[in-house]
Tab-separated table of C-alpha atoms in Angstrom:
chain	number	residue	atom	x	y	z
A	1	UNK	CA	22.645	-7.943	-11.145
A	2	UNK	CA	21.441	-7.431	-7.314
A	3	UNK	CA	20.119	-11.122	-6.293
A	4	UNK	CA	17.031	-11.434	-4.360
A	5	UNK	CA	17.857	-11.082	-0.601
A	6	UNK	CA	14.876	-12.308	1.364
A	7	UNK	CA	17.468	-13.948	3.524
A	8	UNK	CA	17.769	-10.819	5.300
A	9	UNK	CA	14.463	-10.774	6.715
A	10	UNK	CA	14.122	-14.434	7.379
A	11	UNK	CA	16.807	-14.043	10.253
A	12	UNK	CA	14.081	-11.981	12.328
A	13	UNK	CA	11.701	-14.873	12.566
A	14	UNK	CA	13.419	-17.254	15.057
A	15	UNK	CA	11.835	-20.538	14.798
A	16	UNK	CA	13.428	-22.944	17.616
A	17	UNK	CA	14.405	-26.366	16.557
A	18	UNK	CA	14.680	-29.773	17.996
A	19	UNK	CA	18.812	-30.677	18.283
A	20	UNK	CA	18.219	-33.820	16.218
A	21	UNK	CA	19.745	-33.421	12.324
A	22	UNK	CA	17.461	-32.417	9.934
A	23	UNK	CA	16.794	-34.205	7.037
A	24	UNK	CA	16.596	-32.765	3.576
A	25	UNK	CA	13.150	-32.924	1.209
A	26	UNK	CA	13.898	-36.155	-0.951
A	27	UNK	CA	14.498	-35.287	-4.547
A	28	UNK	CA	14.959	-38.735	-5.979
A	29	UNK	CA	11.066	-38.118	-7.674
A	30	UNK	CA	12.074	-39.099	-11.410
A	31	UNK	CA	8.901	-40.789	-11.941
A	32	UNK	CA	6.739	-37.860	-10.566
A	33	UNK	CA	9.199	-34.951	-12.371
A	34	UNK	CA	8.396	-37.743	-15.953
A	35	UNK	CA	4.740	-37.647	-15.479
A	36	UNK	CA	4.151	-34.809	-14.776
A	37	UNK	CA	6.824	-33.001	-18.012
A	38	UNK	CA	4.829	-35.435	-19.767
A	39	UNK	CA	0.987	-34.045	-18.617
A	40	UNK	CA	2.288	-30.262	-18.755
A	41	UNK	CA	3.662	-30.648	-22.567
A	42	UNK	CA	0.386	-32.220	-23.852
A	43	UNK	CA	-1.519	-29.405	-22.283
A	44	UNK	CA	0.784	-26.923	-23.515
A	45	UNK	CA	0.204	-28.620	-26.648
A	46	UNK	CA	-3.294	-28.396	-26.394
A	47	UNK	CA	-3.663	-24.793	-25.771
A	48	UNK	CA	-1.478	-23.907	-28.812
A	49	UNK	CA	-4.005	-25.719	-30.678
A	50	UNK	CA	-6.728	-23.649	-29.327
A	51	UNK	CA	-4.877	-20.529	-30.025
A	52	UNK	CA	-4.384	-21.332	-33.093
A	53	UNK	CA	-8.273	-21.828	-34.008
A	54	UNK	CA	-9.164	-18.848	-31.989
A	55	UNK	CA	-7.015	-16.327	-33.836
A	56	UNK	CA	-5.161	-15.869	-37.184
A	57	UNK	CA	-2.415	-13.801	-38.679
A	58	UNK	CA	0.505	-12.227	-37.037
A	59	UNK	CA	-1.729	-12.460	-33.273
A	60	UNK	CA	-1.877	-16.537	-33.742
A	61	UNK	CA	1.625	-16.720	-34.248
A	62	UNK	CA	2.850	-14.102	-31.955
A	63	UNK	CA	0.815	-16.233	-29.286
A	64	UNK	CA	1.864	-19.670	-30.511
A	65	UNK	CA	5.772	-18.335	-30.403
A	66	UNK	CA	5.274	-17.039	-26.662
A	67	UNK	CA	3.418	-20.051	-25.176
A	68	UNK	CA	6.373	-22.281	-26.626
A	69	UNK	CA	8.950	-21.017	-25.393
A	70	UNK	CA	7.188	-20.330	-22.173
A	71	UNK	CA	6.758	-24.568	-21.688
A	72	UNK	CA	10.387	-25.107	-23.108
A	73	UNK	CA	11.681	-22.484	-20.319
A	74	UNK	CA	9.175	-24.258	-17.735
A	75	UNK	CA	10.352	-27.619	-18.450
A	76	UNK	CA	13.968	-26.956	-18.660
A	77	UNK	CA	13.178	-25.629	-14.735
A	78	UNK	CA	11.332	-29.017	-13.804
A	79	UNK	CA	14.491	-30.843	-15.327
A	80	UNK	CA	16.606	-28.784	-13.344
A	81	UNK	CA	14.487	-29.910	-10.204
A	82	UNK	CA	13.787	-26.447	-9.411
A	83	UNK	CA	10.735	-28.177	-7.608
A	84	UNK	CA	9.970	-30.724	-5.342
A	85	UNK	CA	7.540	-33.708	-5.812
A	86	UNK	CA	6.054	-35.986	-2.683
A	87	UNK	CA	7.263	-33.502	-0.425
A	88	UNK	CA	5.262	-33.058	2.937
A	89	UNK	CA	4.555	-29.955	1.823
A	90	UNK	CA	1.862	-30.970	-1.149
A	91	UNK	CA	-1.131	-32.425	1.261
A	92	UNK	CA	-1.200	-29.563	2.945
A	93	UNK	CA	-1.444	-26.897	0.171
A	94	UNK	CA	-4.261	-29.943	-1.127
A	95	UNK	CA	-6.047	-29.262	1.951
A	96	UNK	CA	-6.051	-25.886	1.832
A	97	UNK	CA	-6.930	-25.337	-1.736
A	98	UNK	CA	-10.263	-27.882	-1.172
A	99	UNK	CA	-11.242	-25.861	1.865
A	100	UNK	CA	-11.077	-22.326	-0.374
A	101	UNK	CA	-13.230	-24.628	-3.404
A	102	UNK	CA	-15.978	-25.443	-0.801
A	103	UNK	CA	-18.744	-22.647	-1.808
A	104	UNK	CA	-16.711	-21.374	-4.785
A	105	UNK	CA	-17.656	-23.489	-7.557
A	106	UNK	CA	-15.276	-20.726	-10.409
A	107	UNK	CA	-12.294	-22.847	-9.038
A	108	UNK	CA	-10.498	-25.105	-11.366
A	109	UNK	CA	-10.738	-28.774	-10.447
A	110	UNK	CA	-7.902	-29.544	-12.078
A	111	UNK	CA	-5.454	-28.013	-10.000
A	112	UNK	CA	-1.775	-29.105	-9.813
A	113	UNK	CA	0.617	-28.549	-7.257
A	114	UNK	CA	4.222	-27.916	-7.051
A	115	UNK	CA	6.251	-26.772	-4.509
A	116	UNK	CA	9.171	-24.436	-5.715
A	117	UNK	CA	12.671	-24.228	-4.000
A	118	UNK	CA	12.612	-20.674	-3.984
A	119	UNK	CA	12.585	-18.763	-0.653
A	120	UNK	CA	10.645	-15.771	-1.976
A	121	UNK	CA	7.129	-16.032	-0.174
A	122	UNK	CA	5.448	-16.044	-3.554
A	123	UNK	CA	3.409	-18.040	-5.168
A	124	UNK	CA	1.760	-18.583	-8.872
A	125	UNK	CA	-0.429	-20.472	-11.097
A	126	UNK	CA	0.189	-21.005	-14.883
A	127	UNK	CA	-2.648	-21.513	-17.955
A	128	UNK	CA	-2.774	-25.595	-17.331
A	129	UNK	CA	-3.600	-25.467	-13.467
A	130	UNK	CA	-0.217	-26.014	-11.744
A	131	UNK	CA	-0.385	-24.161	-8.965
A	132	UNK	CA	3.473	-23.008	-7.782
A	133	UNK	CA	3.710	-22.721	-4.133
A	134	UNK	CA	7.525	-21.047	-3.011
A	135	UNK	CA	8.677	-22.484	0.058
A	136	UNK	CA	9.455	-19.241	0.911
A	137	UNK	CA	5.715	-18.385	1.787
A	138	UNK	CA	6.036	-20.695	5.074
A	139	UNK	CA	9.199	-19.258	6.412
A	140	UNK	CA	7.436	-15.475	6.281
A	141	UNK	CA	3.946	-16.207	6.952
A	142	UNK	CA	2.461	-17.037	10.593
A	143	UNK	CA	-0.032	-20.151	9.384
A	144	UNK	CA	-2.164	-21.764	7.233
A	145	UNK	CA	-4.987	-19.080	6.547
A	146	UNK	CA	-2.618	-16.729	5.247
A	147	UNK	CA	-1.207	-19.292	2.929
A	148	UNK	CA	-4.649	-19.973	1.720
A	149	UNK	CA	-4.637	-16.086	1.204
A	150	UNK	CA	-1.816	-15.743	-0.745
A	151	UNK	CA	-3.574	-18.847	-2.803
A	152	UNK	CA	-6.657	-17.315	-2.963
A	153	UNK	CA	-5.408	-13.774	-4.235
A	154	UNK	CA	-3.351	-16.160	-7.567
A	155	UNK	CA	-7.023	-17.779	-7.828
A	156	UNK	CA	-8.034	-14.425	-8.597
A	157	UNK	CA	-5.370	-13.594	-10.972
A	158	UNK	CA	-6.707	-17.529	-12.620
A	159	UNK	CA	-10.391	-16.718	-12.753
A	160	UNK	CA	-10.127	-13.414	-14.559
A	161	UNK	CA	-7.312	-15.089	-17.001
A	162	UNK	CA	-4.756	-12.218	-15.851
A	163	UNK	CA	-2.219	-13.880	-17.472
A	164	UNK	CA	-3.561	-14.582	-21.209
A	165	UNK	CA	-4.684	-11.053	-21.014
A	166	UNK	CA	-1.515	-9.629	-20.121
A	167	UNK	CA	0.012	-11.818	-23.031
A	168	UNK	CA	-2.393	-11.105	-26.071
A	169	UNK	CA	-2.141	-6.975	-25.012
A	170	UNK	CA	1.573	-7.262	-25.443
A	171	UNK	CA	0.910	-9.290	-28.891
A	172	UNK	CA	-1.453	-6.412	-29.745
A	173	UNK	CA	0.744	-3.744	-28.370
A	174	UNK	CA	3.381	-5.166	-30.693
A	175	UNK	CA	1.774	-4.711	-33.715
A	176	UNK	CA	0.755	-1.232	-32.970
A	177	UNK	CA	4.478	-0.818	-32.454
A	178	UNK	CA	5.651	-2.320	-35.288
A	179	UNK	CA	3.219	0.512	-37.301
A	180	UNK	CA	4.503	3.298	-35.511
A	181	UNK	CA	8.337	2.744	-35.486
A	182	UNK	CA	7.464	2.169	-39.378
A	183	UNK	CA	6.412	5.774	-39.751
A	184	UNK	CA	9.355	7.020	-37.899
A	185	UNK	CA	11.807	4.925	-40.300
A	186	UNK	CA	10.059	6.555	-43.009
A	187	UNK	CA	9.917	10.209	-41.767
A	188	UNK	CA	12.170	12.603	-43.663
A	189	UNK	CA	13.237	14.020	-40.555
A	190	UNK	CA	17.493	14.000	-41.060
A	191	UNK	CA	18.223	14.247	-37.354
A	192	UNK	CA	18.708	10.728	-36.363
A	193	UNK	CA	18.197	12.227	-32.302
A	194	UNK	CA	14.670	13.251	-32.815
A	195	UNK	CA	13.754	10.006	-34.365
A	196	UNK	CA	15.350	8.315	-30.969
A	197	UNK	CA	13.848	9.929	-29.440
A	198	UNK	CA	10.579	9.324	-30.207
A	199	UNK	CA	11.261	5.560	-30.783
A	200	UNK	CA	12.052	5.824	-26.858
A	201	UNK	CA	9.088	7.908	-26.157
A	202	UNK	CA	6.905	4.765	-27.679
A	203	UNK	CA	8.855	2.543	-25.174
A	204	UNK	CA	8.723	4.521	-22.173
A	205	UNK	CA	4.690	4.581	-22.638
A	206	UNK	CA	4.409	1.009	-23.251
A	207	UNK	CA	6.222	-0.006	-20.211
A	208	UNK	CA	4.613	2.656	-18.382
A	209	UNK	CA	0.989	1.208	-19.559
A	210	UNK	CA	2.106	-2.344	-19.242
A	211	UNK	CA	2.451	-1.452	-15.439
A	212	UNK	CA	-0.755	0.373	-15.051
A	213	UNK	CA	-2.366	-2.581	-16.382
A	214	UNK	CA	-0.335	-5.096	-13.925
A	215	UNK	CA	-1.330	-2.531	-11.008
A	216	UNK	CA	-4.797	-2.580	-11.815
A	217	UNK	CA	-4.753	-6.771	-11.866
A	218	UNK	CA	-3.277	-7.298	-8.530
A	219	UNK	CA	-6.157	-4.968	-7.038
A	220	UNK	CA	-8.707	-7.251	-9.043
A	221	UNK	CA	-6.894	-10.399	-7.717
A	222	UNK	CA	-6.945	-8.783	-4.484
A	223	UNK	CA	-11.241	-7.859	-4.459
A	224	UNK	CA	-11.568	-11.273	-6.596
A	225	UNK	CA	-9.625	-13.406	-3.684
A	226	UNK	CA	-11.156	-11.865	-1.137
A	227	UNK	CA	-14.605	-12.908	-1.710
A	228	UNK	CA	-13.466	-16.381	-2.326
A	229	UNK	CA	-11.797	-16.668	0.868
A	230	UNK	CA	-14.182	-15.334	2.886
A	231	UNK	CA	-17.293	-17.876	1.686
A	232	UNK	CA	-14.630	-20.668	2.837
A	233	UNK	CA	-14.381	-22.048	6.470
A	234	UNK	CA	-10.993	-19.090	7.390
A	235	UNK	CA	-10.799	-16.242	9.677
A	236	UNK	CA	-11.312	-13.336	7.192
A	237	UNK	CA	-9.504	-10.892	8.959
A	238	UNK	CA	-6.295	-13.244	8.216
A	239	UNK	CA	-6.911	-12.041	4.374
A	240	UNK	CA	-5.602	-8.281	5.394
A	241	UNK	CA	-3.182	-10.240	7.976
A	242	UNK	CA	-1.177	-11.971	5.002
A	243	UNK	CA	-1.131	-8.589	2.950
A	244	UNK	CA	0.436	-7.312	6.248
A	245	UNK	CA	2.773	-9.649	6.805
A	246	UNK	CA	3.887	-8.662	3.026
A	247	UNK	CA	4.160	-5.547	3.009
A	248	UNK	CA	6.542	-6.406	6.263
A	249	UNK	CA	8.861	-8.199	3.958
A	250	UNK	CA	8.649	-5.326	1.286
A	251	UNK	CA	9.583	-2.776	4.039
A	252	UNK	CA	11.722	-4.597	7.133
A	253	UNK	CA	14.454	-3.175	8.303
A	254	UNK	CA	17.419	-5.810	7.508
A	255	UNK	CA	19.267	-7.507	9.957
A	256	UNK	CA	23.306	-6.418	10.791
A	257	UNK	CA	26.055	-8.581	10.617
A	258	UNK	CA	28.125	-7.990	13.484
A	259	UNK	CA	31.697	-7.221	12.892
A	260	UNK	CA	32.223	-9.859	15.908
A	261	UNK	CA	31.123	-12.283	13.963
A	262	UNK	CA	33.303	-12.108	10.969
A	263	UNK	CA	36.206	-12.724	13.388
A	264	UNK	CA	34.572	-15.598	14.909
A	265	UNK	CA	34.222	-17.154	11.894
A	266	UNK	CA	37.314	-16.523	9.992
A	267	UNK	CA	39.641	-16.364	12.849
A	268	UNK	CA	40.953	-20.193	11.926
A	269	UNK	CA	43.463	-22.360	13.477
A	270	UNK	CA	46.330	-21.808	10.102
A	271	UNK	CA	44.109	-18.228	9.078
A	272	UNK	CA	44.152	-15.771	11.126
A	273	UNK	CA	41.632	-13.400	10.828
A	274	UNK	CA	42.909	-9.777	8.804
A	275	UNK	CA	41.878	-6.262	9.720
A	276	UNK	CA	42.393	-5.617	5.617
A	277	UNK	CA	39.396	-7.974	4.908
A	278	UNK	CA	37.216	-5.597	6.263
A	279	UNK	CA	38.208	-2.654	4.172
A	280	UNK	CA	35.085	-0.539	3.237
A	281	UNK	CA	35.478	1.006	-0.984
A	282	UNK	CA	34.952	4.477	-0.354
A	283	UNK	CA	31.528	5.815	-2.402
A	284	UNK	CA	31.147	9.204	-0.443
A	285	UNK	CA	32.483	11.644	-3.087
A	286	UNK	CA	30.387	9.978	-6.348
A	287	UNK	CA	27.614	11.805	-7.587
A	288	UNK	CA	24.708	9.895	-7.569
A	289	UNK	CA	22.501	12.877	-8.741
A	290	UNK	CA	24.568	13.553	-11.766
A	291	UNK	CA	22.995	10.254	-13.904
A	292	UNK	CA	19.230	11.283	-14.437
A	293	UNK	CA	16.987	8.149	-14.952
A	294	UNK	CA	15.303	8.319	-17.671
A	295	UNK	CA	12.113	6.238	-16.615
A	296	UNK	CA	10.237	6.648	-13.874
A	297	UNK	CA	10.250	3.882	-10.793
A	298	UNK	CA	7.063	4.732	-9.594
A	299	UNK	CA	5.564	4.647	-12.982
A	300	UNK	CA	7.938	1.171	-13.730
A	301	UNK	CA	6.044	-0.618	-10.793
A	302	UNK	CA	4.562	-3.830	-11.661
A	303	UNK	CA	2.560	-3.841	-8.164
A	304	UNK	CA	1.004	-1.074	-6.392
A	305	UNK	CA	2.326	-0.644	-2.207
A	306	UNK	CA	0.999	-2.921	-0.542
A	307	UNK	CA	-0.527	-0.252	1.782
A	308	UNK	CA	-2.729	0.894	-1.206
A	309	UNK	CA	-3.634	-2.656	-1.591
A	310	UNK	CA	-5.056	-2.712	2.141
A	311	UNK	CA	-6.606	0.711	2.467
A	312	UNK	CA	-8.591	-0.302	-1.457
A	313	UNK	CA	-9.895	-3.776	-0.143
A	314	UNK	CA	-10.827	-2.054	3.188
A	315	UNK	CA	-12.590	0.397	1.403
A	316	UNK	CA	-14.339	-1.965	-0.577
A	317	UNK	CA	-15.335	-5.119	2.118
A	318	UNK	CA	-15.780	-2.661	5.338
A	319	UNK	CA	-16.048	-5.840	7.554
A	320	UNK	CA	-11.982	-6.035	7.283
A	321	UNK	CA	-11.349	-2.235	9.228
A	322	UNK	CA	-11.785	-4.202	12.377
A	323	UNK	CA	-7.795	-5.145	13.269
A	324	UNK	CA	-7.941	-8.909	14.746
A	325	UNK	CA	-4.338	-10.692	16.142
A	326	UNK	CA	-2.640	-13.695	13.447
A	327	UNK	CA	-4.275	-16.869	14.963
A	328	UNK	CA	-1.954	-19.100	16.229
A	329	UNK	CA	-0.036	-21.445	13.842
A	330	UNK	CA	-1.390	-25.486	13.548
A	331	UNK	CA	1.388	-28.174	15.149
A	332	UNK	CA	1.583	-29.356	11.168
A	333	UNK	CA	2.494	-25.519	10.184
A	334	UNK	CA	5.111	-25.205	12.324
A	335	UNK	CA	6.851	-28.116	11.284
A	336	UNK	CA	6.305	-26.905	7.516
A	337	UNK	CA	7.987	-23.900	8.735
A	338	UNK	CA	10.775	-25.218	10.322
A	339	UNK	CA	11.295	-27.263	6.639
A	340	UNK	CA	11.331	-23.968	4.468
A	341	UNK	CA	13.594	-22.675	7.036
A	342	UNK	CA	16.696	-25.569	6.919
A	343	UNK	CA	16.120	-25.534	3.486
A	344	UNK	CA	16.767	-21.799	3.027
A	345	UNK	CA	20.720	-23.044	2.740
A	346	UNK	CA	20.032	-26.059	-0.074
A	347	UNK	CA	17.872	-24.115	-2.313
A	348	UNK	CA	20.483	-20.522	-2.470
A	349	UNK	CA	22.908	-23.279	-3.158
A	350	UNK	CA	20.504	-25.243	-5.952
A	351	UNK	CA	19.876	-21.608	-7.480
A	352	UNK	CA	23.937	-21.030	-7.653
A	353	UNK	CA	23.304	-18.085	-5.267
A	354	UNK	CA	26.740	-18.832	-3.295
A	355	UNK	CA	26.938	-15.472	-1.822
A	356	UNK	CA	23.617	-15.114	-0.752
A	357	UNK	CA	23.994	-18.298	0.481
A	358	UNK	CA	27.421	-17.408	2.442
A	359	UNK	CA	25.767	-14.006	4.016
A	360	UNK	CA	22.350	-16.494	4.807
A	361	UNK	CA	24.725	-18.852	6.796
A	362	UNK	CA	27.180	-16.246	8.817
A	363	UNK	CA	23.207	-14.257	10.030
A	364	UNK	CA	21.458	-17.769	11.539
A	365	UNK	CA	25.380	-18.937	12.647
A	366	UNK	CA	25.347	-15.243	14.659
A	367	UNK	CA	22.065	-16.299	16.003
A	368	UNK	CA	23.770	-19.528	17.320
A	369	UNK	CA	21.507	-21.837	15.240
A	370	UNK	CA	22.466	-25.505	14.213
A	371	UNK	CA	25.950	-24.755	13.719
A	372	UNK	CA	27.008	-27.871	11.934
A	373	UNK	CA	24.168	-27.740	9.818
A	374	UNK	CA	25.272	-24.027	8.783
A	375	UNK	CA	29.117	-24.619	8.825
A	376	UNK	CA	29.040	-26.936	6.196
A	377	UNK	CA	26.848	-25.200	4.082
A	378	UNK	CA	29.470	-22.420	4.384
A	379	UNK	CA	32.084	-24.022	3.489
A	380	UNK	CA	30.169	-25.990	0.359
A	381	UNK	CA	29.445	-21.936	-0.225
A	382	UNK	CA	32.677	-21.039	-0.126
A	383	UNK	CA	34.092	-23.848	-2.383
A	384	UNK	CA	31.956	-23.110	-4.986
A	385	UNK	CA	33.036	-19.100	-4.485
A	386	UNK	CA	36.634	-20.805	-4.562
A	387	UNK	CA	35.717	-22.394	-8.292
A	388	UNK	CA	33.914	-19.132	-9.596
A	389	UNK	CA	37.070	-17.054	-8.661
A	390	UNK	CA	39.709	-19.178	-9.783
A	391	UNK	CA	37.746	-19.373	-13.405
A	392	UNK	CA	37.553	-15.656	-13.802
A	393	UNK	CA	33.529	-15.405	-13.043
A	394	UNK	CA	32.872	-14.395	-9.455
A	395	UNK	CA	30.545	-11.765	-10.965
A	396	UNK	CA	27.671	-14.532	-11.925
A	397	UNK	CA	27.691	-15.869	-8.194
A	398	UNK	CA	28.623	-12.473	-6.158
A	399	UNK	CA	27.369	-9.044	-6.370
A	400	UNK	CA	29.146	-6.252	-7.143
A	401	UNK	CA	28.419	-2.885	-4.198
A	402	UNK	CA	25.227	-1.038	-5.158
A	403	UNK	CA	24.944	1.834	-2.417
A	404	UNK	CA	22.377	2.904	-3.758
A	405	UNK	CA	20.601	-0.480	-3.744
A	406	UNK	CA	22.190	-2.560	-0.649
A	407	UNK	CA	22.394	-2.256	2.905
A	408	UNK	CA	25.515	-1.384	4.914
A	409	UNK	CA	25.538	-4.663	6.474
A	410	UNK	CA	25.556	-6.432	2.968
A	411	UNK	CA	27.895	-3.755	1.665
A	412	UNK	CA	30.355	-4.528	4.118
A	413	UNK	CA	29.891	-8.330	3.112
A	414	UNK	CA	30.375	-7.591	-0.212
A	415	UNK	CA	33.743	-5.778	0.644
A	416	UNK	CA	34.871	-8.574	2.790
A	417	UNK	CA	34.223	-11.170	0.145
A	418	UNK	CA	35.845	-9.344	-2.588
A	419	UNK	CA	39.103	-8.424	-0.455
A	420	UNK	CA	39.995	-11.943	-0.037
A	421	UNK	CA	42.388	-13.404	-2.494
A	422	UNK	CA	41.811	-16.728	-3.878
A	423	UNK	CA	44.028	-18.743	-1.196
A	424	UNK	CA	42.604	-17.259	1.606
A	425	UNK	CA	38.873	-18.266	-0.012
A	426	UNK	CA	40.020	-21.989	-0.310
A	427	UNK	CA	41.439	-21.915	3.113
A	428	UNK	CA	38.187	-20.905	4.844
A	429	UNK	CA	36.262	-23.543	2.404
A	430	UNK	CA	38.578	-26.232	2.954
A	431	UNK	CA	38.421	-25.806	6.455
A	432	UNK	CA	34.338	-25.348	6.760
A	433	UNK	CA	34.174	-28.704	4.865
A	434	UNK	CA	36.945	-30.981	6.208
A	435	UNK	CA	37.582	-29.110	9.228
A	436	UNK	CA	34.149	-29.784	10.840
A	437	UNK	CA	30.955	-32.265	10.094
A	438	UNK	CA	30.110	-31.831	7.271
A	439	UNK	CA	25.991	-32.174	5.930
A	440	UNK	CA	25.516	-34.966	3.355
């Protein structure tokens, strides 16, 4: 499975740094992570309850089933300190959310915030009022009113109850399903192909209508957001300017890793750097047109383009057709920025994304940033590449080459990584953590 690889915009945004070391967001919040497991079950508890008196039958329990193990899967993710409590991070996103409640009285007061280690810039809010901010958000965005955007858009998506609505259709969907596949079970049509057949066809349109119906929220979220961000104190225009800066990230160009730099890096002192490592797996005579998918991608979109997005709430609020500049970032946001960005490293590492991680280092080491900081993440990279090899499963923490899916730069990575053998992977760990500084 292709990970996420944000990492290869993120490079393009230089953010300069002081030379003192940076110190990592405190996770030692046991207390806070307790309460808060302990406030989040009893509302999850709670709303079961109420879904229970509101419906009956097959719907109540089809609900009851998905909200539990939606909390179990939630709370196994606060246990695995997925987020971060106390951080500097959580006044700010206060702030902002107060500032988007002044003159919009349809937002929850009973907001919660947590701040996830994911560098995505994405953000969510659940049925009990946590809000989910990714850290991610701060290292693509260019300042506060387009975080209060983003916020203002998953405010939308809370309002209208996006979520419950998407959840009781698919109940609903399943029991209409469940009748249909029946019938087919029960035709006396022999030919076991024509019956999968239209067993698939019943999938293929409820995927296709599930999307339809996801498309058509994010537009609502998108009109709904809108008007609550423009009756707060922001610059409006920095509504569009966030969807912008999106649909950026969905389209960017990603950065190169220089062959220069592999040699700079791996070129060590009892290592030296192999011609062989950079061997490229030859894809040019497979067939990619001979496989025909059998579902749409268009029609398999949960979002529409972000470009349809802009042109439908220009269309609709004719005040945003007038272009106006990103304002200039607040002293506080650029030092939230320059926190999402060291801690790009620690949270591919906390998500076991080792070679994302590794390919994250070797772009902001080519840029000459902080390079003890991002040597010793290497090498804690590489270590844990070392383990996943030696055990036989390098496949959970390493992709496999997708030319379809990947860029040559991250192909080439890919080949690189895989065309070591297991002593030279210890050797460059070993040396990236006991050869240099290493980051506590």
């Amino acid at each position: 499975m292709t990970r996420k690889l944000i990492f290869l915009m993120l490079t393009l945004c230089s953010v300069p740094f002081c030379a003192q070391a940076y110190k990592a967001i405190d996770t030692a919040d046991y207390v806070q992570r307790k309460e808060f497991l302990k406030n989040f079950s009893g509302n999850n508890e709670n709303l079961i309850r109420k879904l229970k008196s509101q419906y009956s039958g097959r719907t109540a329990s089809e609900l009851v089933k998905i909200y539990k193990e939606f909390g179990a899967d939630f709370e196994k993710q606060v246990k695995n300190k997925d987020f971060v409590f106390r951080s500097e991070f959580d006044p700010v996103i206060r702030n902002l959310i107060e500032r988007l409640r002044k003159n919009n009285p349809r937002i929850p007061q009973d907001l919660k915030i947590l701040i996830a280690k994911d560098n995505m810039p994405n953000a969510y809010c659940l049925a009990d009022g946590t809000f989910v901010i990714n850290m991610g958000l701060y290292s693509w965005l260019d300042n506060d009113a387009q975080i209060a955007a983003v916020i203002a858009h998953e405010l939308g998506h809370k309002i209208d109850d996006h979520t419950f609505k998407m959840v009781l259709n698919r109940v609903e969907q399943n029991e209409q399903d469940r009748s249909t596949v029946q019938g087919i079970k029960e035709t006396t049509e022999n030919r076991s192909q024509g019956r999968n057949q239209k067993a698939f066809d019943i999938l293929k349109n409820r995927v296709y209508k599930k999307s339809v119906e996801k498309r058509k929220q994010e537009m609502q979220a998108d009109s709904l957001g809108y008007s609550i961000f423009k009756r707060s104190d922001f610059n409006k225009n920095e509504f569009v300017n966030a969807l912008q800066k999106l649909q950026n990230f969905d389209t960017i160009s990603p950065r190169v890793l220089k062959e220069e730099t592999y040699k700079k890096l791996y070129d060590l002192p009892k290592q030296a750097f192999k011609e062989k490592w950079m061997k490229k797996e030859d894809f040019s005579l497979y067939n990619y047109n001979f496989y025909k998918e059998k579902l749409n991608k268009d029609s398999l979109a949960s979002h529409p383009e972000m470009a349809k997005r802009i042109e439908k709430l220009k269309k609709t609020f004719p005040e945003l057709n007038i272009s106006v500049e990103s304002e200039k970032p607040s002293e506080a946001y650029i030092s939230l920025k320059k926190t999402a960005r060291m801690e790009i490293l620690p949270n591919y590492f906390h998500s076991e994304d080792y070679g994302v991680g590794i390919y994250s280092a070797m772009q902001f080491l080519q840029d000459e940033e902080d390079e003890k900081y991002y040597k010793a993440w290497l090498g804690k990279c590489f270590a844990k590449i070392y383990e996943a090899r030696k055990n036989y499963n390098l496949n959970r923490y390493l992709d496999r080459i997708e030319p379809k899916e990947q860029s040559e730069s991250y192909q080439q990575f890919l080949n690189f990584m895989w065309n070591l053998s297991l002593d030279e992977i210890k050797n460059i760990a070993d040396y990236y953590q006991f050869g240099a500084i290493t980051v506590k």
